[in-house]
Amino acid sequence: MSPRDAIMTNIRGALAAGGSDEARRKAVEARLSRPPKGVIPARGQLDDEARVELFCEMARRVTASVVRVRSHDRVPKAVSEYLRAKNLPSSIRIGDDRRLKSMPWDKFGSLEVRRGPSDGFDETGVSHALAGIAETGTVALASGKDNPTTINFLPEHHIVVVDAKDISGDLESVMGRVRKKFGKGEMPRTLNLITGPSRSGDIEQKIILGAHGPRAVHVIVVG
Amino acid sequence: MQITSPAFKQNARHALDDAQLQKALGNVRGGFIDKRQKAVDALPEFDALRDSARDIKNHTLENLDLYLEAYEKQVTAAGGHVHWAETAADARRIVLDICRMTNARTVTKGKSMITEEIELNDFLEAAGIQPIETDLGEYIIQLRGEHPSHIIAPAVHVNKEQVEADFRRVHNHLAPDRDLTEPETLLDEARRILRAKYFEADVGITGANFLVAETGSSIIVTNEGNGDLTQLLPRVHVVLASIEKIVPTLNDASQILRVLARSATGQDMSVYTTLSTGPKRNGDPDGPEQYHVILLDNGRSSMLGTEFQEMLRCIRCGACMNHCPVYHAIGGHAYGWVYPGPMGAVLTPALIGIDKGGHLPNASTFCGRCEAVCPMKIPLPKMMRHWREKEFERGLNPATQRYGLGIWAWFARRPWAYNLATSLGIPVLGMLGGRNRRFSWLPLAGGWTRHRDLPAPDSRTFRQQWRERDAIKQGALS
Ligand code: SF4
C-alpha cells in the first residue's frame, strides 16, 4: 500500500461512524464551491470614506506611515518626499505594474527608477497593492512581473501604493476579490498580506522593528 | 531530540532551581497575557469567531479524507508536488531525496515545529547538508545546540547576555569590540548574517499554519519575514505540514487567522500572512522553480475517532502555555519533548506514547485557564483527565498512588465509614496542627510537605459544616 493509501485508509476507518460517504461528499463540494462567509467583524463595515480612514488608522497603529493623494500622477511626488524625509538615496525599484509605470517619475529628474525584481541592493522598493483591508490596516500584494515579491521583502523601505476603491472592510472580501481576479480555485504563486514593517520579539520579548523584511512600510492611498 | 519526558519530575525540579530561567519566564507572564487580553477586548466578535473557528475545524476533521484529496488535486494543478509521509522517518527521507535531486548543500528553514518533531536538522547534518534556521529565536537556539522551549517564542528561556555570548563565539569573523549590548544590535547582526544565507541556499523549508483545499495554497504566518525570504529565494520550496493543517476554503482560513494572531501575540494580524500556491509561473521574475508539500501523519490519523480528536483542532498559538501556571513555573524544556504546556500535555502522550509522556497530563492544577483562552475551544483539562484514566487502566502509575487511590475508593463507596473516619481524624489533625495551624511534615504526605506546608484542618469536617450551613439556611427561610 502506498503511504497515501495507508494514511487515507486510516482516516476513513476512524471516520467510518460519521455519516454516509455520499452525504459527506456533498457537504464538502458545497463548501468548496460556495465558501460560507462566517463571522465578519462590524469594525470594517463602514461607508467608503470611513472605511479608508479606518484603514489608514489601523496601518498607523502597526507602525506603517500613511499618506493620501488625490490621483496616480501625484504618487511620484509623495515618493520623493518620503525619500527626502528619511534621507534615503533618490532611487527606487519597481516592477512592470501598468499603473506604476505610467506615473510621471521623470518630473523628479534626479530620481532613479530601477525596474524588475529586487537583487537585494535596493534601499527602497515601490509596489502597487491588489487591495487593502481596513479592519487590520493590511495590504494585499500578488506576485508576478508587475509587482515582484522580492520588492516586498528585500529593500529596507517598502512603499506600497493602494487605490482607495480597492480597500475592503474585511479579509473575506479581499479573498472574494482574489477569486474574481484570478478565477475560482486559482491563485497567484504568492499572495502577501502585509501588516506593517517586519519585527521580532525573540530577544527577551522586546518588539524590535526591521527583522528580516523591510524596516519601514510607507503606504500611499490614492483617491 | 532525545525524549526526556519520562524524567519530567527531575526536569521540573532543575527548572525551579534555575535562577536565570526563572527570570526569563517572567517575560512570559508579563508580556503575552496582557497583549492578548487587549486584542480580545478590542474585538466584540472574538468569541463568535472562536465558535466559528471550532466548527470549521470540526467539519474539516470529519471530512479530512475528502479535503486532503481536494487539496492534493489543487496543488498538482498549480504545478506543485504532494508527498505523503506516514512517519517521521518517511518525511525525513523525502526531504533528503528532494535535497539530493537538487544537489543541495545548504537549506534555509522558516520556523516549523514539525521539523522539530521529525528531528530534521540532525538528520540533514548527518547527510552532509547544512540546515540554517532563519527565525531569530530558532537561529539563537540552533547556535546554542538547544531546542525550542515555547512553540511561538522558541528562545524565551534565553536572556540577551547569553545571546551576546553566543554571537561572539560563532560570528568570530566580526570585530571583537563591537557593541552587542542591546536586542537591537543583536537583531541587526543576525539580519546581516542571515541575509547572505537566503541567497546561498539551494532549498528553503517552511512549515504551514494552514493548507487550503479550495486553492492548494499553504499559508505561513510570521512577523520577521524570514519565512518569506526562505521560500522566495532558493530554487526549491519544501513545505512540511501535518495532515490536520487543512482548512476547506480561503474564507475558513480568514476566520481562524483572526483568532490566531490575537491569541498568540495579541496582534490583530501578524505582519506577514503569506499564501503560496505552486512554483514560479511563466513570466514570473522571482520565486522557486519547484514547490513540494510533504504531508505528515506521524500518529495524527490514529487520534481521529478517539477522545483526543479535538486536539487536532490546535493551531499552535501558544495561548494555553502563556496562561499556564505550571508552564510559568518550569518553562518548556522540562516537558521533555517538542510540545510543552497544556497542548503538549495532551499531544505528547498521543504522539510518543503514554508510557513515555504519562507524567505530562499529571502536570496540571486543573485551573482551567488553558481551555478558557484556547481560541479553538479545545477541552484540554478534560483530555488530560482521559490520559490519567488511561495511565491508571494500564497500571502505569506508581504502586503507592494506586494503593492510596484504592483506599480512597473503599471509603468513598461507604459513606458511614468515611463519616466516621473523618469525624475522628479531622479534630485530631486540627489539634496536632498547633498554634501555627500548619504542618511542615506529616507521615505519608512527604510529596506535598517537602515543598510547602499543609494547613491544619478546621476542627469540623466539610460535611459537618455543610449540614450546619443548610440548617442555618432552613432557619432563615422559616
Ligand atoms: S491548544 Fe489551543 S491554546 Fe494551546 S496552542 Fe493549541 S490552539 Fe493554542
XYZ file of C-alpha atoms and ligand atoms in Angstrom:
709
model
C 0.000 0.000 0.000
C 1.349 3.452 -0.831
C 1.843 5.835 2.098
C -1.009 7.910 0.715
C -3.385 4.943 0.704
C -2.264 3.872 4.152
C -2.985 7.302 5.627
C -6.314 7.592 3.806
C -7.374 4.109 4.925
C -6.567 5.004 8.484
C -8.549 8.236 8.283
C -11.553 6.598 6.638
C -11.511 3.793 9.188
C -11.590 6.304 12.033
C -14.360 8.337 10.424
C -16.491 5.336 9.451
C -19.099 6.070 12.098
C -19.594 9.663 10.959
C -22.373 9.570 8.356
C -22.656 8.260 4.817
C -19.929 8.934 2.290
C -22.417 10.397 -0.136
C -23.666 12.987 2.356
C -20.104 13.905 3.325
C -19.061 14.307 -0.296
C -21.992 16.613 -0.961
C -21.249 18.775 2.084
C -17.604 19.120 1.061
C -18.425 20.004 -2.539
C -20.951 22.573 -1.396
C -18.465 24.269 0.908
C -15.718 24.326 -1.702
C -17.930 25.757 -4.427
C -19.733 28.282 -2.226
C -17.409 29.207 0.642
C -19.505 30.441 3.562
C -18.585 33.899 4.819
C -18.583 33.219 8.537
C -18.443 35.866 11.248
C -17.435 39.263 9.841
C -16.389 41.889 12.410
C -18.536 45.008 12.332
C -15.376 47.111 12.669
C -14.719 47.398 8.930
C -18.320 47.555 7.691
C -18.370 51.292 7.025
C -19.146 53.658 4.185
C -16.394 54.389 1.669
C -14.710 57.352 3.313
C -14.872 55.964 6.866
C -13.503 52.639 5.628
C -10.480 54.303 4.030
C -9.910 56.310 7.193
C -10.082 53.159 9.313
C -7.548 51.523 7.013
C -5.149 54.456 7.462
C -5.645 54.464 11.214
C -5.065 50.719 11.576
C -1.979 50.847 9.349
C -0.529 53.610 11.515
C -1.203 51.562 14.628
C 1.077 48.823 13.310
C 3.776 51.491 12.730
C 3.338 51.908 9.000
C 3.312 55.524 7.832
C 0.431 56.582 5.600
C -0.312 59.463 3.232
C -3.293 60.056 0.981
C -3.004 61.590 -2.504
C -5.741 62.512 -4.936
C -4.595 60.718 -8.086
C -1.967 58.377 -9.502
C 0.074 61.182 -11.027
C 0.710 62.575 -7.547
C 2.396 59.376 -6.353
C 5.947 60.212 -7.571
C 5.890 63.424 -5.580
C 4.762 61.572 -2.446
C 7.525 59.014 -3.006
C 10.252 61.593 -3.394
C 9.027 63.434 -0.334
C 9.298 60.228 1.656
C 12.824 59.575 0.382
C 13.884 63.087 1.294
C 12.302 62.983 4.744
C 14.077 59.697 5.508
C 17.333 60.837 3.978
C 17.310 57.982 1.503
C 19.128 57.807 -1.847
C 16.990 59.081 -4.690
C 16.463 55.667 -6.236
C 13.577 53.203 -6.254
C 12.889 49.715 -7.554
C 9.575 48.974 -9.283
C 8.109 46.104 -11.321
C 6.055 46.181 -14.508
C 2.809 47.313 -12.924
C 0.958 49.358 -15.544
C -0.234 51.911 -13.016
C 3.222 52.432 -11.540
C 4.828 52.571 -14.969
C 2.554 55.285 -16.271
C 3.256 57.622 -13.375
C 5.262 60.786 -14.145
C 8.505 59.728 -12.443
C 10.621 61.846 -14.803
C 9.180 65.008 -13.286
C 11.601 64.333 -10.475
C 14.670 64.413 -12.666
C 17.108 63.097 -10.124
C 15.004 60.073 -9.192
C 16.459 56.823 -10.490
C 13.798 54.205 -11.300
C 15.160 50.679 -11.489
C 12.886 48.034 -12.986
C 12.418 44.328 -12.331
C 12.767 42.141 -9.252
C 14.964 43.283 -6.389
C 18.503 41.935 -6.227
C 18.894 42.781 -2.569
C 20.749 46.045 -3.169
C 17.743 48.379 -3.241
C 17.225 50.776 -0.424
C 13.604 51.436 -1.431
C 11.042 49.380 -3.342
C 7.636 50.515 -4.579
C 4.734 48.103 -5.199
C 1.130 48.501 -6.153
C -1.212 46.544 -3.919
C -4.119 44.491 -5.167
C -6.236 45.524 -2.203
C -6.282 46.915 1.307
C -8.040 45.507 4.370
C -9.475 48.170 6.639
C -10.087 46.050 9.763
C -6.360 45.454 10.236
C -4.553 48.032 8.063
C -3.250 45.246 5.834
C -2.191 45.471 2.170
C -2.563 42.502 -0.202
C 0.055 42.015 -2.928
C 0.085 39.411 -5.678
C 3.331 38.006 -7.111
C 4.228 38.242 -10.781
C 6.226 40.520 -13.033
C 4.017 43.506 -12.241
C 4.967 43.513 -8.587
C 7.753 41.012 -7.972
C 7.650 39.527 -4.473
C 11.332 40.302 -3.835
C 10.385 44.013 -3.757
C 8.147 43.286 -0.752
C 10.940 41.774 1.318
C 14.477 42.765 0.293
C 14.534 46.599 0.344
C 14.946 48.394 3.661
C 11.947 50.588 2.894
C 8.797 49.339 1.204
C 6.412 51.869 -0.291
C 3.011 50.408 -1.125
C 0.523 52.204 -3.348
C -3.098 51.191 -2.879
C -6.195 52.593 -4.555
C -8.874 53.773 -2.149
C -11.505 51.956 -4.185
C -9.660 48.657 -3.567
C -9.860 48.930 0.213
C -12.337 46.428 1.647
C -13.696 46.285 5.145
C -12.669 42.706 5.895
C -10.326 39.892 4.911
C -13.061 37.698 3.411
C -13.992 40.424 0.917
C -10.398 40.550 -0.271
C -10.417 36.772 -0.689
C -13.531 37.307 -2.810
C -11.638 39.812 -4.955
C -8.787 37.358 -5.403
C -11.248 34.696 -6.617
C -12.735 37.133 -9.061
C -9.432 38.330 -10.413
C -7.621 35.013 -10.770
C -10.551 32.619 -11.222
C -12.190 30.247 -8.770
C -9.596 27.983 -7.163
C -6.766 29.807 -8.935
C -4.125 31.802 -7.136
C -1.062 33.832 -7.977
C 2.082 32.000 -6.881
C 2.179 34.157 -3.793
C -0.362 36.364 -2.138
C 1.271 38.507 0.541
C -0.878 40.051 3.228
C 1.387 42.617 4.870
C 0.518 44.424 8.085
C 3.227 46.926 8.979
C 7.012 46.571 8.898
C 8.890 43.402 9.808
C 9.536 42.848 13.528
C 10.779 40.356 16.099
C 10.169 39.842 19.791
C 12.510 36.885 20.087
C 15.070 38.502 22.414
C 13.520 38.912 25.856
C 10.108 39.526 24.250
C 11.061 43.072 23.328
C 9.494 44.073 19.983
C 12.049 45.487 17.530
C 11.249 46.648 14.009
C 13.251 45.508 10.991
C 13.862 41.811 11.499
C 14.372 40.204 8.082
C 11.989 42.210 5.930
C 11.687 45.989 5.469
C 12.394 48.215 8.458
C 9.695 50.639 7.358
C 6.460 50.402 5.374
C 5.004 53.554 3.835
C 1.504 53.352 2.386
C 0.253 55.793 -0.241
C -3.521 55.702 -0.592
C -4.717 57.002 -3.949
C -8.175 58.579 -4.166
C 15.695 15.243 20.033
C 16.125 12.928 22.902
C 12.849 12.421 24.739
C 13.216 13.299 28.414
C 9.516 13.389 29.269
C 9.807 10.293 31.498
C 12.166 12.352 33.699
C 9.630 15.167 33.960
C 9.837 15.390 37.746
C 13.627 15.807 37.789
C 13.403 18.231 34.849
C 10.863 20.314 36.735
C 12.982 20.374 39.874
C 16.023 21.594 37.916
C 13.902 24.246 36.221
C 12.632 25.535 39.555
C 16.219 25.835 40.803
C 17.446 27.647 37.680
C 17.500 31.339 38.584
C 18.239 32.515 35.043
C 15.315 30.524 33.662
C 13.009 31.797 36.357
C 13.882 35.356 35.388
C 13.259 34.658 31.700
C 9.892 33.072 32.453
C 8.827 36.379 33.922
C 8.709 37.632 30.311
C 6.017 35.065 29.513
C 3.902 36.004 32.488
C 4.313 39.709 31.825
C 4.054 40.077 28.089
C 1.728 37.647 26.423
C -1.241 37.741 28.756
C -1.908 41.485 28.702
C -1.356 41.823 24.989
C -3.785 39.046 24.217
C -6.401 40.464 26.541
C -6.205 43.902 24.929
C -6.601 42.500 21.439
C -9.507 40.297 22.521
C -11.267 43.169 24.263
C -10.998 45.283 21.126
C -12.929 42.751 19.016
C -16.519 42.205 20.167
C -16.893 39.248 17.775
C -13.944 37.379 19.284
C -15.997 34.704 20.988
C -18.267 34.213 17.998
C -15.130 33.793 15.898
C -13.825 31.139 18.301
C -17.034 29.200 17.792
C -16.749 29.660 14.063
C -13.114 28.506 14.115
C -14.004 25.446 16.206
C -16.866 24.494 13.890
C -14.715 24.893 10.785
C -12.077 22.540 12.161
C -14.638 20.030 13.383
C -16.224 19.935 9.953
C -12.806 19.595 8.343
C -11.734 16.727 10.601
C -14.979 14.869 9.931
C -14.220 15.104 6.225
C -10.450 15.061 6.386
C -10.001 12.447 3.657
C -12.108 14.427 1.184
C -10.427 17.740 1.912
C -6.973 16.180 1.627
C -7.976 14.812 -1.783
C -9.271 18.188 -2.935
C -6.137 19.908 -1.636
C -3.817 17.461 -3.387
C -5.630 17.978 -6.671
C -5.221 21.743 -6.470
C -1.528 21.622 -5.561
C -0.873 19.363 -8.509
C -2.920 21.570 -10.843
C -0.749 24.537 -9.802
C 2.399 22.600 -10.721
C 3.385 21.522 -7.208
C 4.165 18.049 -5.844
C 2.475 16.364 -2.890
C 4.331 13.696 -0.902
C 2.744 11.597 1.840
C 4.679 10.551 4.918
C 3.296 8.120 7.479
C 6.165 8.517 9.909
C 8.897 10.961 10.857
C 11.456 8.725 9.145
C 9.438 8.797 5.907
C 9.255 12.586 5.980
C 12.998 12.901 6.593
C 13.742 10.587 3.708
C 11.522 12.574 1.347
C 13.252 15.837 2.321
C 16.638 14.253 1.727
C 15.566 12.890 -1.681
C 14.457 16.359 -2.741
C 17.726 17.870 -1.495
C 19.782 15.222 -3.304
C 17.781 15.685 -6.512
C 18.695 19.352 -6.498
C 22.278 18.841 -5.307
C 21.539 20.969 -2.283
C 24.382 21.844 0.053
C 22.590 24.284 2.321
C 18.940 24.673 3.200
C 17.375 27.637 4.945
C 14.475 26.991 7.258
C 11.499 29.008 8.359
C 10.122 28.300 11.794
C 8.441 24.895 11.882
C 7.519 22.732 14.851
C 7.025 19.781 12.508
C 10.689 19.841 11.546
C 11.453 19.715 15.285
C 9.068 16.788 15.643
C 10.831 14.809 12.914
C 14.307 15.932 14.068
C 15.178 17.145 10.620
C 18.253 19.246 11.417
C 20.359 16.462 12.910
C 19.371 14.183 10.075
C 20.319 16.657 7.339
C 23.620 17.449 9.012
C 24.464 13.773 9.193
C 23.743 13.583 5.469
C 26.201 16.426 4.779
C 23.585 19.123 4.224
C 23.700 22.255 6.331
C 20.355 23.421 7.739
C 20.179 27.087 8.725
C 17.388 28.320 10.959
C 16.363 31.840 9.970
C 13.747 32.818 12.568
C 15.719 34.876 15.095
C 14.668 32.735 18.059
C 15.320 29.486 16.194
C 18.672 30.801 14.970
C 19.703 31.570 18.551
C 18.831 28.155 19.869
C 20.436 26.451 16.889
C 23.683 28.242 17.799
C 23.235 27.032 21.372
C 22.509 23.450 20.333
C 19.167 23.600 22.099
C 15.525 23.042 21.260
C 12.603 25.493 21.378
C 11.088 25.956 24.827
C 7.914 27.577 23.505
C 6.045 26.927 20.268
C 5.952 30.555 19.125
C 8.799 32.072 21.162
C 11.449 29.368 20.860
C 14.182 31.257 22.734
C 12.013 32.637 25.519
C 14.286 30.906 28.074
C 17.416 32.750 26.890
C 18.472 36.221 28.028
C 20.247 38.839 25.929
C 23.602 38.386 27.631
C 23.542 34.742 26.597
C 22.679 35.698 23.028
C 25.573 38.158 23.012
C 27.971 35.466 24.191
C 26.700 33.061 21.514
C 27.052 35.638 18.740
C 30.592 36.489 19.835
C 31.504 32.810 19.876
C 30.014 31.960 16.467
C 30.361 35.189 14.480
C 34.059 35.331 15.262
C 34.978 36.976 11.955
C 33.451 40.251 13.226
C 35.212 42.917 15.276
C 35.546 41.672 18.869
C 34.983 45.145 20.321
C 31.608 45.689 18.603
C 28.684 46.707 20.757
C 26.148 43.920 21.259
C 24.535 45.005 24.479
C 21.035 45.693 23.190
C 18.468 43.451 21.492
C 18.539 45.912 18.544
C 22.214 45.393 17.815
C 21.859 41.650 18.208
C 18.966 41.572 15.750
C 20.914 43.717 13.268
C 23.835 41.351 13.330
C 21.608 38.311 12.809
C 19.824 40.102 9.966
C 23.066 40.819 8.136
C 24.424 37.320 8.542
C 21.216 35.569 7.546
C 20.586 37.830 4.544
C 23.536 36.246 2.784
C 22.334 32.748 3.670
C 18.983 33.110 1.907
C 20.775 33.826 -1.356
C 23.205 30.921 -0.939
C 20.646 28.280 -0.030
C 19.503 25.725 -2.597
C 16.351 24.650 -0.782
C 14.042 26.562 1.546
C 11.942 24.618 4.036
C 8.943 26.105 5.792
C 6.073 24.762 7.831
C 2.470 25.764 7.260
C -0.166 27.253 9.532
C -2.871 26.242 7.088
C -3.299 24.257 3.893
C -6.256 25.444 1.838
C -8.218 22.764 -0.037
C -10.029 25.280 -2.240
C -6.832 26.556 -3.866
C -3.982 24.182 -2.932
C -2.252 27.005 -1.037
C -0.007 26.735 2.001
C -0.151 29.638 4.427
C 2.578 30.816 6.771
C 2.041 33.449 9.421
C 5.123 35.293 10.685
C 6.377 38.636 11.917
C 10.005 38.670 10.852
C 9.758 37.946 7.135
C 12.337 35.163 7.344
C 9.824 32.561 6.225
C 9.122 34.593 3.118
C 12.771 35.004 2.178
C 13.245 31.292 2.877
C 10.592 30.302 0.372
C 11.255 33.058 -2.152
C 14.976 32.979 -2.889
C 16.093 29.313 -3.165
C 15.312 27.230 -6.251
C 13.158 24.793 -4.332
C 10.493 25.406 -1.702
C 9.540 22.477 0.527
C 6.516 22.769 2.817
C 6.398 20.336 5.717
C 2.959 20.135 7.292
C 0.889 17.662 9.218
C -2.408 16.470 7.772
C -4.646 18.331 10.223
C -3.459 21.716 8.940
C -6.121 21.530 6.203
C -8.951 24.047 6.067
C -11.614 23.978 3.368
C -11.561 27.487 1.893
C -9.858 30.883 1.902
C -12.763 32.190 3.972
C -12.269 29.473 6.575
C -8.594 30.364 6.818
C -9.590 34.029 7.257
C -11.885 33.199 10.153
C -9.195 31.275 12.006
C -6.491 33.857 11.226
C -8.496 36.386 13.229
C -8.257 34.314 16.396
C -4.713 33.045 15.746
C -2.719 36.283 15.861
C -4.765 37.710 18.725
C -4.311 34.579 20.835
C -0.630 34.205 20.024
C 0.925 37.665 20.238
C -2.021 39.983 20.776
C -1.752 41.362 17.253
C -4.881 41.851 15.147
C -2.933 40.330 12.302
C 0.651 39.124 12.151
C 2.932 41.185 9.922
C 3.182 38.582 7.153
C 0.412 36.214 6.209
C 1.604 34.549 3.035
C -0.310 32.216 0.742
C 1.863 30.145 -1.575
C 0.487 28.100 -4.437
C 2.805 26.060 -6.639
C 6.154 27.133 -8.142
C 7.065 30.211 -10.171
C 4.691 30.830 -13.110
C 5.561 31.587 -16.710
C 6.913 35.092 -16.800
C 7.405 35.386 -13.019
C 10.694 37.179 -12.323
C 11.159 35.609 -8.883
C 10.091 32.614 -6.816
C 11.162 28.956 -6.587
C 11.234 26.640 -9.583
C 9.889 23.714 -7.575
C 7.211 23.537 -4.917
C 6.844 20.414 -2.773
C 4.466 19.670 0.069
C 5.154 16.822 2.470
C 2.013 15.763 4.319
C 2.959 14.127 7.593
C 0.689 11.829 9.594
C 3.001 10.596 12.386
C 0.186 9.406 14.630
C -2.472 12.003 13.889
C -4.868 9.815 11.938
C -4.920 7.472 14.930
C -6.259 10.315 17.100
C -9.294 10.679 14.836
C -12.387 8.986 16.182
C -10.923 8.886 19.733
C -11.440 11.093 22.774
C -8.387 13.047 21.559
C -9.767 14.021 18.142
C -10.486 17.566 19.293
C -6.772 18.125 19.912
C -6.358 18.100 16.132
C -8.071 21.497 16.055
C -4.970 23.048 17.642
C -3.494 25.937 15.637
C -0.304 26.166 17.745
C -0.945 29.685 19.012
C 0.727 29.106 22.380
C -2.000 30.805 24.439
C -2.511 27.730 26.632
C 1.119 27.715 27.783
C 1.207 31.513 28.111
C -1.592 31.202 30.664
C -0.476 28.011 32.399
C 0.829 28.267 35.995
C 2.805 25.061 35.532
C 4.492 26.355 32.365
C 5.164 29.674 34.138
C 6.944 27.772 36.882
C 9.065 25.337 34.878
C 9.248 26.570 31.243
C 9.109 24.423 28.150
C 12.171 22.184 28.288
C 11.019 20.325 31.383
C 8.219 18.755 29.337
C 10.945 16.785 27.646
C 9.792 16.803 24.035
C 8.757 19.146 21.238
C 5.399 20.362 22.539
C 5.240 21.943 26.015
C 2.466 23.345 28.186
C -1.120 22.124 28.224
C -1.247 21.393 24.487
C 1.916 19.328 24.892
C 0.464 17.518 27.887
C -2.319 16.262 25.639
C -0.453 15.859 22.360
C 2.815 14.351 23.553
C 1.349 11.123 25.010
C -0.631 10.704 21.772
C 2.453 11.035 19.604
C 5.194 9.340 21.668
C 3.056 7.037 23.842
C 1.553 7.270 27.319
C 4.381 5.162 28.741
C 6.853 7.948 27.887
C 4.590 11.008 28.130
C 2.438 9.939 31.077
C 3.824 12.478 33.537
C 2.743 15.432 31.430
C -1.057 15.176 31.829
C -0.393 14.978 35.567
C 1.430 18.296 35.497
C -1.743 20.310 35.805
C -3.518 22.137 38.553
C -6.777 21.876 36.572
C -7.238 25.605 36.939
C -8.874 25.577 33.501
C -7.228 28.733 32.147
C -5.868 26.892 29.117
C -9.319 25.883 27.952
C -10.692 29.333 28.750
C -8.193 31.042 26.442
C -7.821 28.389 23.726
C -9.068 30.021 20.513
C -10.176 26.634 19.214
C -12.050 25.833 22.434
C -10.151 22.598 22.939
C -11.147 20.964 26.253
C -7.549 20.491 27.369
C -8.218 19.633 31.057
C -10.796 17.006 30.080
C -8.321 15.375 27.749
C -5.602 15.411 30.410
C -8.052 13.542 32.621
C -8.594 10.993 29.841
C -4.857 10.396 29.808
C -4.781 9.981 33.582
C -7.522 7.373 33.315
C -5.619 5.543 30.612
C -2.463 5.664 32.663
C -4.355 4.167 35.587
C -6.031 1.493 33.456
C -2.688 0.406 32.143
C -1.172 0.302 35.602
C 1.470 2.871 34.747
C 1.285 4.911 37.935
C 3.407 4.085 40.926
C 2.196 1.443 43.409
C 1.778 3.888 46.314
C -0.512 6.068 44.235
C -2.614 3.083 43.155
C -2.742 1.799 46.727
C -3.788 5.212 48.032
C -6.494 5.545 45.395
C -7.721 2.055 46.327
C -8.155 3.070 49.971
C -9.887 6.267 48.936
C -12.279 4.323 46.683
C -13.165 1.937 49.537
C -14.154 4.875 51.788
C -15.861 6.837 49.032
C -18.198 3.928 48.382
C -19.078 3.616 52.099
C -20.334 6.984 53.417
C -20.718 5.705 57.004
C -17.076 4.669 57.118
C -15.983 7.937 55.513
C -18.002 9.926 58.062
C -16.617 8.003 60.943
C -13.020 8.277 59.800
C -13.148 11.986 59.033
C -15.072 12.982 62.159
C -12.440 11.192 64.239
C -9.424 12.234 62.194
C -10.103 15.897 61.489
C -10.276 17.162 65.115
C -7.136 15.207 65.918
C -5.280 16.769 62.969
C -6.693 20.150 63.945
C -5.254 19.783 67.440
C -1.901 18.493 66.230
C -1.511 21.472 63.912
C -0.530 23.551 66.938
C -0.572 27.298 67.225
C 0.553 27.926 63.626
C -2.156 25.616 62.377
C 0.311 24.209 59.804
C 2.269 21.025 59.262
C 5.720 21.149 57.822
C 5.892 17.382 57.893
C 3.280 14.627 58.008
C 3.681 10.880 57.564
C 2.665 9.759 54.026
C 2.421 13.370 52.843
C 6.118 13.965 52.134
C 5.431 14.641 48.449
C 3.424 17.667 49.499
C 5.254 18.890 52.603
C 8.698 18.732 51.001
C 7.853 21.910 49.073
C 5.163 23.599 51.155
C 3.312 23.472 54.439
C -0.012 21.733 54.771
C -2.593 23.855 56.558
C -4.119 22.074 59.538
C -7.827 21.434 59.070
C -10.573 23.213 60.910
C -11.922 21.167 63.772
C -15.050 20.103 61.910
C -15.320 18.186 58.667
C -16.632 19.706 55.470
C -19.745 17.564 55.636
C -20.491 18.714 59.202
C -20.097 22.353 58.172
C -22.311 21.810 55.149
C -25.088 20.372 57.305
C -24.871 23.331 59.685
C -24.983 25.743 56.758
C -28.119 24.007 55.476
C -29.688 24.186 58.917
C -28.995 27.936 59.146
C -30.479 28.465 55.690
C -33.587 26.484 56.653
C -33.898 28.593 59.813
C -33.589 31.812 57.864
C -36.299 30.721 55.462
C -38.850 29.654 58.068
S -4.311 24.028 22.445
Fe -5.433 25.899 21.959
S -4.368 27.484 23.117
Fe -2.987 25.743 23.051
S -1.698 26.099 21.248
Fe -3.420 24.830 20.574
S -4.941 26.290 19.814
Fe -3.483 27.470 21.054
